[in-house]
Coordinates of C-alpha atoms in Angstrom, one line a residue:
C1 CA 0.0 0.0 0.0
G2 CA 3.0 2.3 0.3
K3 CA 6.6 2.4 -0.7
W4 CA 9.8 3.4 1.1
T5 CA 13.1 4.0 -0.5
S6 CA 16.6 4.0 1.0
D7 CA 16.7 7.8 1.0
D8 CA 13.3 8.2 2.6
P9 CA 13.2 10.2 5.8
F10 CA 11.3 7.3 7.4
K11 CA 14.1 4.8 6.7
Q12 CA 15.4 4.7 10.2
L13 CA 12.6 3.2 12.4
L14 CA 13.2 2.9 16.1
L15 CA 12.2 -0.7 16.3
W16 CA 13.8 -2.2 19.3
V17 CA 14.3 -5.9 19.6
E18 CA 14.3 -6.7 23.3
K19 CA 17.3 -8.5 24.5
Q20 CA 15.7 -10.4 27.4
T21 CA 18.2 -10.3 30.3
W22 CA 21.2 -11.2 28.2
Q23 CA 23.4 -9.6 25.5
V24 CA 22.1 -10.3 22.0
A25 CA 24.9 -11.0 19.6
S26 CA 24.7 -10.6 15.8
P27 CA 21.0 -10.4 15.2
Y28 CA 19.8 -10.7 11.7
S29 CA 16.5 -10.5 9.7
V30 CA 15.2 -13.4 7.6
D31 CA 13.8 -10.8 5.2
K32 CA 16.8 -9.2 3.5
R33 CA 15.0 -6.0 2.7
F34 CA 15.4 -5.2 6.4
D35 CA 18.6 -4.9 8.4
V36 CA 19.1 -5.3 12.2
N37 CA 21.9 -3.6 14.1
T38 CA 23.5 -5.2 17.2
D39 CA 21.6 -2.7 19.3
G40 CA 18.3 -4.0 18.0
T41 CA 17.5 -1.1 15.6
V42 CA 15.6 -2.3 12.5
M43 CA 16.2 -0.3 9.3
L44 CA 15.1 -0.5 5.7
K45 CA 17.8 -1.5 3.2
R46 CA 15.8 -0.9 0.0
Q47 CA 12.4 -0.1 -1.3
V48 CA 9.6 -2.1 0.3
T49 CA 6.1 -2.6 -1.2
L50 CA 3.4 -3.8 1.2
H51 CA 1.0 -5.4 -1.2
E52 CA -1.2 -6.8 1.6
G53 CA -0.9 -3.8 3.8
H54 CA 1.5 -5.4 6.2
K55 CA 4.6 -7.5 6.4
V56 CA 5.7 -10.1 9.0
F57 CA 9.2 -11.3 9.2
S58 CA 11.5 -12.8 11.9
V59 CA 14.5 -11.5 13.7
H60 CA 17.0 -14.0 15.2
G61 CA 19.5 -13.3 18.0
W62 CA 21.9 -15.4 20.2
D63 CA 22.6 -14.8 23.8
S64 CA 26.0 -15.0 25.4
S65 CA 25.5 -18.8 26.0
G66 CA 24.8 -19.3 22.3
E67 CA 21.1 -20.0 22.7
K68 CA 19.1 -18.8 19.7
H69 CA 16.0 -16.6 20.2
T70 CA 13.5 -15.5 17.6
V71 CA 11.0 -12.7 17.5
S72 CA 8.4 -11.9 14.8
V73 CA 8.1 -8.3 13.5
K74 CA 4.9 -7.0 11.9
V75 CA 5.1 -3.9 9.7
E76 CA 1.9 -2.1 8.8
C77 CA 1.2 1.0 6.6
I78 CA -1.4 3.4 8.0
H79 CA -2.6 6.5 6.0
H80 CA -3.5 9.8 7.8
H81 CA -4.8 12.5 5.5
K82 CA -4.0 15.8 7.1
E83 CA -3.7 19.0 5.1
H84 CA -3.0 17.1 1.9
H85 CA 0.0 15.3 3.4
M86 CA 0.3 11.5 3.4
D87 CA 1.5 10.5 6.9
R88 CA 3.1 7.1 6.7
V89 CA 3.4 5.4 10.0
M90 CA 4.9 1.9 10.5
N91 CA 3.4 0.1 13.4
I92 CA 5.7 -2.7 14.5
S93 CA 4.5 -5.2 17.1
F94 CA 6.3 -8.2 18.3
P95 CA 5.7 -10.4 21.3
E96 CA 8.5 -10.3 23.9
V97 CA 9.0 -12.7 26.8
L98 CA 10.5 -11.5 30.0
T99 CA 11.7 -14.2 32.3
F100 CA 12.1 -13.7 36.0
S101 CA 15.8 -14.0 37.1
K102 CA 17.0 -17.3 38.4
S103 CA 18.4 -17.7 41.8
S104 CA 21.1 -20.1 42.9
T105 CA 19.2 -21.5 45.9
G106 CA 15.9 -21.4 47.6
A107 CA 12.4 -20.7 46.5
K108 CA 12.9 -16.9 46.8
R109 CA 14.6 -15.3 43.8
A110 CA 17.4 -12.8 44.2
K111 CA 17.1 -10.2 41.5
R112 CA 20.4 -9.9 39.6
D113 CA 21.8 -6.5 38.6
W114 CA 21.2 -7.0 34.9
V115 CA 19.3 -4.4 32.9
I116 CA 15.9 -5.7 31.9
P117 CA 15.0 -4.3 28.4
P118 CA 11.8 -2.3 28.2
F119 CA 8.8 -3.0 26.1
H120 CA 8.0 -0.6 23.3
V121 CA 4.4 0.2 22.3
S122 CA 3.5 2.5 19.4
E123 CA 1.2 5.4 20.3
N124 CA -2.2 5.7 18.5
S125 CA -2.4 2.0 17.8
R126 CA -5.7 1.0 16.2
G127 CA -5.9 -2.2 18.2
P128 CA -7.9 -4.4 18.4
F129 CA -7.8 -4.0 22.1
P130 CA -6.8 -5.4 24.4
M131 CA -3.6 -5.9 22.4
K132 CA -0.8 -8.2 23.4
I133 CA 2.5 -6.4 23.8
G134 CA 4.6 -9.2 25.5
K135 CA 4.7 -11.9 28.1
I136 CA 6.2 -12.4 31.5
K137 CA 7.3 -15.9 32.5
S138 CA 8.6 -17.7 35.5
D139 CA 10.8 -20.7 35.1
F140 CA 8.7 -22.4 37.8
A141 CA 5.9 -22.5 35.2
E142 CA 7.4 -25.7 33.9
E143 CA 6.9 -27.3 37.3
T144 CA 3.7 -25.8 38.6
Q145 CA 1.0 -23.3 37.7
M146 CA 2.1 -19.7 38.4
V147 CA -0.2 -16.7 38.9
Y148 CA 0.9 -13.4 37.4
S149 CA 0.0 -9.9 38.3
I150 CA 1.2 -6.3 37.7
T151 CA 1.2 -3.2 39.9
G152 CA 2.3 0.4 39.4
E153 CA 1.3 3.3 37.2
G154 CA -1.0 2.3 34.4
A155 CA -2.0 -0.9 36.2
D156 CA -3.4 -0.4 39.8
Q157 CA -2.2 3.2 40.0
D158 CA -3.4 6.2 38.0
P159 CA -3.9 6.1 35.1
K160 CA -5.4 2.8 36.1
G161 CA -6.3 -0.1 33.8
I162 CA -4.1 0.8 30.8
F163 CA -2.1 -2.4 31.2
T164 CA -3.4 -5.8 32.2
V165 CA -1.8 -9.3 32.6
E166 CA -3.4 -12.6 32.0
K167 CA -3.0 -14.3 35.4
S168 CA -2.5 -17.8 34.1
S169 CA -0.4 -17.2 31.0
G170 CA 1.6 -14.0 31.9
N171 CA 0.5 -12.4 28.6
L172 CA 0.7 -8.6 29.0
F173 CA -1.9 -6.4 27.2
V174 CA -2.5 -2.8 26.5
T175 CA -6.2 -1.9 26.7
Q176 CA -6.3 1.4 24.8
P177 CA -4.4 3.6 22.4
L178 CA -1.5 5.4 24.1
N179 CA -0.4 9.0 23.7
R180 CA 3.3 9.6 24.0
E181 CA 2.8 13.4 24.3
K182 CA 0.6 12.8 27.4
K183 CA 2.9 10.2 28.9
A184 CA 6.0 8.8 27.3
S185 CA 6.7 5.8 29.5
Y186 CA 5.3 3.6 32.3
R187 CA 6.9 1.6 35.1
L188 CA 5.2 -1.6 36.2
I189 CA 6.2 -4.2 38.7
A190 CA 5.6 -7.8 37.6
H191 CA 4.8 -10.5 40.2
A192 CA 4.6 -14.3 40.0
V193 CA 3.5 -16.6 42.8
G194 CA 2.8 -20.3 42.8
Q195 CA -0.9 -21.1 42.6
D196 CA -0.8 -24.3 44.7
V197 CA 2.7 -24.1 46.3
I198 CA 3.2 -22.2 49.5
N199 CA 6.1 -19.7 49.6
L200 CA 6.8 -20.1 45.9
E201 CA 7.3 -16.5 44.8
E202 CA 9.4 -14.7 42.3
S203 CA 11.2 -11.5 43.3
P204 CA 9.2 -8.6 41.8
M205 CA 10.5 -7.5 38.4
E206 CA 10.4 -3.9 37.1
I207 CA 9.0 -3.5 33.6
L208 CA 9.5 -0.3 31.7
I209 CA 7.1 0.3 28.8
N210 CA 8.2 3.1 26.4
V211 CA 5.6 4.6 24.1
I212 CA 7.0 4.9 20.6
D213 CA 6.4 8.2 19.0
Q214 CA 4.3 8.6 15.9
N215 CA 4.0 11.8 13.9
D216 CA 0.6 12.9 15.2
N217 CA 1.4 16.5 16.0
K218 CA 2.1 19.1 13.5
P219 CA 4.4 22.1 14.3
V220 CA 2.9 25.1 15.9
F221 CA 4.4 28.6 15.5
T222 CA 5.2 30.3 18.7
Q223 CA 3.6 33.5 17.5
N224 CA 1.7 34.6 14.4
P225 CA 2.5 36.9 12.7
F226 CA 6.2 37.4 13.4
N227 CA 7.3 41.0 13.0
G228 CA 10.7 42.3 12.0
H229 CA 12.5 45.3 10.6
V230 CA 15.3 45.6 8.1
P231 CA 16.9 48.7 6.5
E232 CA 16.2 49.0 2.9
A233 CA 19.9 49.3 2.1
A234 CA 20.8 46.1 4.0
E235 CA 23.6 44.1 2.3
K236 CA 22.9 40.9 0.6
G237 CA 23.4 37.8 2.7
R238 CA 24.7 39.6 5.7
C239 CA 21.7 41.0 7.5
M240 CA 20.0 38.3 9.6
F241 CA 17.3 40.4 11.2
M242 CA 14.7 38.1 12.6
T243 CA 13.9 34.5 13.5
V244 CA 10.7 32.5 13.3
T245 CA 10.2 29.5 15.6
A246 CA 7.8 26.6 15.7
T247 CA 7.4 23.8 18.3
D248 CA 6.4 20.2 17.8
A249 CA 5.0 18.1 20.6
D250 CA 6.4 14.9 19.0
D251 CA 9.6 13.3 20.1
P252 CA 12.5 15.7 19.4
E253 CA 14.9 12.8 19.2
T254 CA 13.1 11.5 16.1
H255 CA 12.3 13.0 12.8
N256 CA 8.8 13.5 14.0
G257 CA 9.9 16.4 16.1
V258 CA 12.5 17.9 13.7
V259 CA 11.0 21.1 12.1
Y260 CA 12.3 22.6 8.9
Y261 CA 11.2 26.0 7.6
T262 CA 10.5 27.1 4.0
F263 CA 9.1 30.2 2.3
V264 CA 5.9 29.7 0.2
S265 CA 5.3 33.2 -1.0
Q266 CA 6.3 36.9 -0.8
E267 CA 3.9 39.7 -1.1
P268 CA 4.6 42.0 -2.9
P269 CA 6.8 40.1 -5.3
F270 CA 8.9 43.1 -6.1
P271 CA 11.5 43.9 -7.2
K272 CA 12.1 40.2 -7.1
P273 CA 9.9 37.4 -5.8
N274 CA 12.7 36.0 -3.5
M275 CA 14.0 39.1 -1.7
F276 CA 14.6 37.0 1.5
D277 CA 15.6 33.5 2.4
I278 CA 15.2 31.4 5.6
N279 CA 17.5 29.0 7.3
I280 CA 15.6 25.7 7.1
V281 CA 16.8 24.5 10.5
S282 CA 17.0 27.7 12.7
G283 CA 14.3 29.8 11.0
T284 CA 16.6 32.8 10.7
I285 CA 15.5 35.2 8.0
R286 CA 18.0 37.2 6.1
V287 CA 18.3 39.4 3.0
R288 CA 18.8 37.5 -0.1
E289 CA 18.6 40.2 -2.8
T290 CA 19.3 43.9 -2.8
G291 CA 17.0 46.5 -4.3
M292 CA 14.5 47.1 -1.5
D293 CA 12.9 50.5 -1.8
R294 CA 10.9 51.6 1.2
E295 CA 9.3 54.4 -0.8
Q296 CA 7.7 51.8 -3.2
W297 CA 7.4 48.7 -1.0
P298 CA 7.4 49.6 2.7
R299 CA 6.3 46.2 3.9
Y300 CA 6.6 42.6 2.9
T301 CA 4.5 39.7 4.1
L302 CA 6.1 36.2 3.9
L303 CA 4.1 33.0 4.0
I304 CA 6.1 30.4 5.9
V305 CA 5.6 26.7 6.2
A306 CA 7.0 24.8 9.2
A307 CA 7.0 21.0 8.6
D308 CA 8.2 18.2 10.7
M309 CA 10.0 15.0 9.5
E310 CA 12.7 17.4 8.3
G311 CA 10.3 19.3 6.1
N312 CA 8.4 16.2 4.7
G313 CA 5.8 15.6 7.3
L314 CA 3.0 17.5 8.9
S315 CA 3.0 21.2 8.3
T316 CA 1.6 24.5 9.5
T317 CA 1.7 27.9 7.9
G318 CA 2.5 31.3 9.5
T319 CA 3.4 34.8 8.3
A320 CA 6.3 37.1 8.9
V321 CA 5.7 40.8 8.4
I322 CA 8.8 42.6 7.5
T323 CA 8.8 46.4 7.8
I324 CA 11.4 48.1 5.6
T325 CA 13.1 50.9 7.5
D326 CA 14.4 54.0 5.8
S327 CA 17.9 54.3 4.6
N328 CA 19.3 57.5 3.1
D329 CA 19.0 56.4 -0.5
N330 CA 17.2 59.4 -1.8
P331 CA 19.4 62.5 -1.7
P332 CA 17.7 65.9 -1.2
Q333 CA 17.3 67.9 -4.4
F334 CA 17.1 71.7 -4.8
E335 CA 13.8 72.6 -6.4
Q336 CA 15.5 75.5 -8.1
T337 CA 19.3 75.3 -8.7
S338 CA 19.9 79.0 -9.7
H339 CA 19.0 82.1 -7.9
V340 CA 19.7 85.8 -8.5
V341 CA 19.0 88.3 -5.7
S342 CA 19.8 91.9 -4.8
I343 CA 20.3 93.1 -1.3
P344 CA 21.3 96.5 0.1
E345 CA 24.7 97.0 1.5
N346 CA 25.6 97.5 5.2
E347 CA 22.7 95.3 6.5
V348 CA 23.5 92.5 9.0
G349 CA 21.0 89.6 9.5
H350 CA 19.3 90.4 6.2
V351 CA 17.6 87.3 4.5
V352 CA 19.3 86.9 1.2
T353 CA 17.1 84.0 -0.1
K354 CA 15.4 80.7 0.9
L355 CA 16.4 77.5 -0.9
T356 CA 13.7 74.8 -0.9
V357 CA 14.4 71.2 -1.5
S358 CA 12.6 67.9 -1.7
D359 CA 13.5 64.5 -0.3
G360 CA 12.0 61.1 -1.0
D361 CA 13.0 59.5 2.3
E362 CA 10.7 59.0 5.3
V363 CA 9.4 62.3 6.6
G364 CA 10.8 63.3 9.9
S365 CA 13.7 60.8 9.8
P366 CA 17.4 61.8 9.8
A367 CA 17.5 60.6 6.2
W368 CA 15.0 63.2 5.3
S369 CA 15.9 66.3 7.4
T370 CA 18.5 68.6 5.7
K371 CA 21.5 70.7 6.4
Y372 CA 23.4 73.1 4.1
R373 CA 26.9 74.3 3.4
I374 CA 28.3 77.2 1.3
I375 CA 31.3 75.6 -0.4
S376 CA 32.5 78.6 -2.5
G377 CA 32.0 82.3 -3.1
D378 CA 32.1 83.5 0.5
E379 CA 35.8 83.8 1.3
G380 CA 35.2 86.8 3.5
G381 CA 32.6 85.0 5.7
F382 CA 29.8 87.5 4.9
F383 CA 27.0 84.9 4.7
N384 CA 25.5 82.1 6.7
V385 CA 23.1 79.3 5.7
S386 CA 20.9 77.5 8.2
T387 CA 18.1 74.9 8.0
G388 CA 14.6 76.5 8.1
P389 CA 11.7 75.3 10.3
S390 CA 10.3 73.0 7.7
Q391 CA 13.6 71.0 7.6
L392 CA 13.4 71.2 3.8
E393 CA 14.7 74.7 3.2
G394 CA 18.0 76.5 3.5
I395 CA 18.0 80.2 4.6
I396 CA 20.9 82.4 3.6
T397 CA 21.5 85.5 5.7
T398 CA 24.2 88.2 6.0
V399 CA 26.5 88.0 9.1
K400 CA 28.7 91.0 8.1
P401 CA 27.8 94.3 6.4
L402 CA 28.4 94.2 2.6
D403 CA 30.2 97.1 1.0
F404 CA 29.1 98.0 -2.5
E405 CA 32.2 100.1 -3.0
K406 CA 34.4 97.1 -2.4
T407 CA 32.4 94.1 -3.8
K408 CA 29.4 94.5 -6.0
Q409 CA 28.6 90.8 -6.5
Y410 CA 29.0 87.5 -4.8
V411 CA 28.4 84.1 -6.5
L412 CA 27.7 81.4 -3.8
S413 CA 27.7 77.7 -4.3
V414 CA 25.5 75.9 -1.8
I415 CA 25.1 72.1 -1.3
V416 CA 22.4 70.2 0.6
E417 CA 22.9 67.1 2.7
N418 CA 21.0 65.0 5.2
D419 CA 21.6 64.4 8.8
D420 CA 22.3 60.8 8.0
P421 CA 25.1 60.0 5.5
F422 CA 24.1 58.9 2.1
V423 CA 23.9 55.2 1.3
G424 CA 26.1 54.3 -1.7
S425 CA 27.4 56.7 -4.2
L426 CA 24.7 59.4 -4.4
S427 CA 25.3 62.7 -6.0
T428 CA 24.9 65.9 -3.9
S429 CA 22.6 68.6 -5.2
T430 CA 24.1 72.1 -5.6
A431 CA 22.5 75.5 -6.0
T432 CA 24.1 78.7 -7.3
V433 CA 23.1 82.0 -5.6
T434 CA 24.2 85.2 -7.3
V435 CA 24.0 88.1 -4.8
N436 CA 24.1 91.6 -6.3
V437 CA 24.9 94.3 -3.7
E438 CA 22.8 97.4 -3.9
D439 CA 24.5 100.8 -3.4
V440 CA 22.8 102.9 -0.7
N441 CA 23.5 106.5 0.4
E442 CA 26.0 106.1 3.1
P443 CA 26.7 108.9 5.6
P444 CA 29.8 111.0 5.4
E445 CA 32.6 109.7 7.5
F446 CA 34.8 111.8 9.8
N447 CA 38.4 110.8 10.1
P448 CA 39.2 110.3 12.8
K449 CA 35.9 109.5 14.5
E450 CA 37.1 111.5 17.6
K451 CA 39.2 114.6 17.2
I452 CA 41.3 115.6 20.2
I453 CA 42.6 119.2 20.6
F454 CA 44.4 121.1 23.4
K455 CA 43.3 124.7 24.2
P456 CA 43.5 127.1 27.1
E457 CA 40.3 127.6 28.8
D458 CA 40.5 131.4 28.3
T459 CA 40.8 131.1 24.5
P460 CA 39.2 134.3 23.2
V461 CA 35.8 134.2 21.5
D462 CA 35.9 133.7 17.6
T463 CA 39.2 131.9 17.9
E464 CA 39.5 129.1 15.4
L465 CA 40.0 125.9 17.3
V466 CA 40.2 123.2 14.5
T467 CA 38.9 122.3 11.0
Y468 CA 37.0 119.0 11.3
I469 CA 35.8 117.6 7.9
A470 CA 34.2 114.4 6.6
T471 CA 34.4 112.5 3.4
D472 CA 31.6 110.7 1.5
P473 CA 32.2 106.9 1.0
D474 CA 29.8 106.8 -1.9
T475 CA 32.2 106.8 -4.8
G476 CA 29.5 105.8 -7.2
K477 CA 27.2 108.6 -6.4
P478 CA 28.0 112.3 -7.4
Q479 CA 27.3 114.4 -4.2
I480 CA 27.9 118.1 -4.7
K481 CA 29.0 119.0 -1.1
I482 CA 28.8 118.2 2.6
M483 CA 27.3 120.6 5.1
Y484 CA 28.3 120.8 8.7
K485 CA 26.3 121.7 11.8
M486 CA 26.6 121.4 15.5
G487 CA 25.2 118.3 17.0
S488 CA 25.7 118.2 20.8
D489 CA 27.3 121.3 22.4
P490 CA 26.2 121.1 26.1
A491 CA 27.7 124.4 27.2
G492 CA 27.1 126.2 24.0
W493 CA 30.7 127.3 23.7
L494 CA 31.3 126.3 20.0
S495 CA 30.2 127.1 16.5
V496 CA 31.0 125.4 13.2
S497 CA 31.1 126.7 9.7
P498 CA 28.5 124.9 7.5
E499 CA 30.7 125.0 4.4
T500 CA 34.2 124.5 5.8
G501 CA 33.8 122.6 9.0
V502 CA 35.9 125.2 10.9
I503 CA 35.1 125.1 14.6
K504 CA 35.4 128.4 16.6
V505 CA 34.9 129.6 20.2
R506 CA 31.5 131.0 20.5
T507 CA 31.5 131.9 24.2
L508 CA 34.3 131.8 26.7
M509 CA 35.1 128.3 27.9
D510 CA 35.6 127.4 31.6
R511 CA 37.6 124.4 32.7
E512 CA 35.8 124.5 36.0
S513 CA 32.4 124.1 34.4
A514 CA 30.1 121.1 35.3
Y515 CA 30.1 120.2 31.6
V516 CA 33.9 119.4 31.8
K517 CA 34.9 115.9 33.0
D518 CA 38.5 115.3 33.9
G519 CA 39.4 118.5 32.0
K520 CA 37.8 117.4 28.8
Y521 CA 34.8 118.9 27.0
R522 CA 33.0 116.8 24.4
A523 CA 30.9 118.1 21.4
T524 CA 29.5 116.3 18.3
I525 CA 29.6 117.6 14.8
L526 CA 27.2 116.5 12.1
A527 CA 28.1 116.2 8.4
V528 CA 25.1 116.0 6.1
D529 CA 25.3 115.1 2.4
D530 CA 23.0 116.5 -0.3
D531 CA 21.4 113.3 -1.6
A532 CA 18.1 114.4 -3.2
T533 CA 16.1 111.4 -1.9
S534 CA 17.6 110.3 1.4
P535 CA 20.3 112.6 2.8
A536 CA 22.6 110.8 5.1
T537 CA 24.2 112.3 8.2
G538 CA 27.6 111.4 9.7
T539 CA 28.8 112.2 13.2
G540 CA 32.1 113.1 14.6
T541 CA 33.2 114.0 18.1
V542 CA 35.5 116.9 19.1
I543 CA 37.3 116.5 22.5
I544 CA 38.8 119.7 23.8
E545 CA 41.3 119.2 26.6
L546 CA 41.2 122.5 28.4
E547 CA 44.4 123.9 29.9
D548 CA 43.9 125.5 33.3
V549 CA 44.2 129.2 33.8
N550 CA 44.4 130.9 37.2
D551 CA 41.1 132.6 36.8
N552 CA 39.6 131.7 40.1
A553 CA 40.6 133.4 43.5
P554 CA 40.9 131.2 46.7
V555 CA 37.9 131.3 49.0
I556 CA 37.8 131.0 52.8
N557 CA 34.9 128.8 53.4
E558 CA 34.2 130.1 57.0
R559 CA 32.8 133.6 56.3
N560 CA 32.0 134.5 60.0
I561 CA 34.1 133.5 63.0
T562 CA 33.1 133.9 66.7
V563 CA 35.7 133.8 69.4
C564 CA 35.7 134.6 73.2
N565 CA 37.9 137.3 74.6
R566 CA 39.2 135.1 77.3
G567 CA 40.4 131.5 76.9
S568 CA 39.4 131.3 73.3
A569 CA 40.3 128.2 71.4
P570 CA 42.1 128.2 68.0
V571 CA 39.8 128.3 64.9
L572 CA 40.7 126.3 61.8
L573 CA 40.0 128.0 58.5
S574 CA 39.5 126.0 55.2
V575 CA 40.4 127.5 51.8
T576 CA 39.4 126.2 48.4
D577 CA 40.2 127.2 44.8
K578 CA 38.4 126.0 41.6
D579 CA 41.7 126.1 39.7
G580 CA 44.0 123.2 39.6
P581 CA 47.7 123.0 40.2
P582 CA 49.8 125.1 40.1
H583 CA 47.1 127.8 40.3
A584 CA 45.6 126.6 43.6
A585 CA 47.3 125.5 46.9
P586 CA 49.5 126.3 48.7
F587 CA 47.7 129.3 50.0
I588 CA 48.9 132.4 52.0
V589 CA 46.4 133.6 54.6
E590 CA 47.0 136.9 56.6
T591 CA 44.9 139.2 58.7
R592 CA 44.4 142.8 58.1
G593 CA 43.4 145.9 60.0
E594 CA 42.5 145.7 63.7
T595 CA 42.3 141.9 63.4
S596 CA 46.0 141.6 62.8
K597 CA 46.6 143.2 66.2
K598 CA 44.5 140.7 68.1
C599 CA 44.7 137.5 66.1
Q600 CA 47.5 135.4 64.8
I601 CA 47.6 133.2 61.7
K602 CA 49.7 130.1 61.8

């Protein structure tokens, strides 16, 4: 009903030939299509066709004493249709006889320290039940009738009644299908006592019944869907970015529990239908092909099959959702690459222009936000470019005053980049900004800005102090002349000629005036050009350092003095002089008239 070949994943069947309580040497199968190892493992040697649905053959073995033992093996083919897969299970059943150990003397048997081989029963057996799985035997059975019984789990302990023994024959039965995933083995204690002989009793013998696994559980994914992320510029074959896992309740020591993974489909199938591959054993997913483009295909859904029997058995499907994260594979581009602007000279912080760009990367990501650099045309450092609030514009401003008379035009080259470096060899977008400097009417300039002169404070009125003139920096504009006038003259001491800029004494100056600080008097002079539309005014400062003149008499501060005729105390007089050295102290004080006869100055 079915065929197995030498390369079939089912070729190694864990069919154990029990070795009784001795060592089996060189077992062999009568049917040459099967082979038997010395450990009792039965394997297929070549293709087997079970025309009648089953095959029975014998296995022979010899113990250490040379005695031959024979066991029959029955091979059946059972079909399970699950999810369009043919599940081929080979049920092998063969009767085994376990003999109680012999003792050297006495009716009681001393259990020897030999390992008693277990029984093996396939799970999910179809019966009929009860089904014989072996036999226990006492050597005393040749002399007298023995009564057999079993105790332990699966017998008289929970789960009770799974195994029974025929009292008179010792035949051991299983009463229902077993489930290895629920319980993989059972430990029973076999007993044998004489039916009619007092004190004839075998030592209890432990029996281990192992449940042989069948492939009756399909893999189960540990989650569904699985979610992963991978950069769109991930390198081929190197980026292992996520792992899918599935578990199988079947025996992991057999092919039934060995899960392999494969891809079924990829959605969308662009730019290639196999952008990823999966490690069939570990479930690790990695990039197989380059060319991912987040802007076109931001997400992939992979249909994955997990199948046991190393990929040839029961299967289940799951999905892996892969989100493509942004890589900087779209360089920002200037929307306009050439700009011509005009700005007035002398203005700092003036917005020259705004350069807008576009970027195809993910909005808000470092691969999308922009930064700018002026790479040529600004050797003097007159301009700055910064990123605007929208993150997609560069704003050029002046950071130093421009001078039309020195440079009338600047040609700036500006490049735009992203906060993240580019992926691969991407070209940088460049914009050219031609800045024409507009001439404005600049005020006349005094040279120097502050004019210092030295004059005596008693310089006569109308005396010419200094000629203080300004020049107009506007070389490109024809001004006729510059007019002068007084700006700030706190004491009103000065006058200026409107045409020549000659400054004269208008009223007598006084070094001791409150308007003089540290002997210096400050006045500002204004120079106004004759521009027809917007006249400009320049300012200069005249500092007059006044030389002191002895033009102030000393003053005795105590104007009235009262003294007693008798026992009068000395009176101290204080003298001040507004003039400075050498026109002040020391002072000479003397009395005059009648006072000089009565008072003495010291």
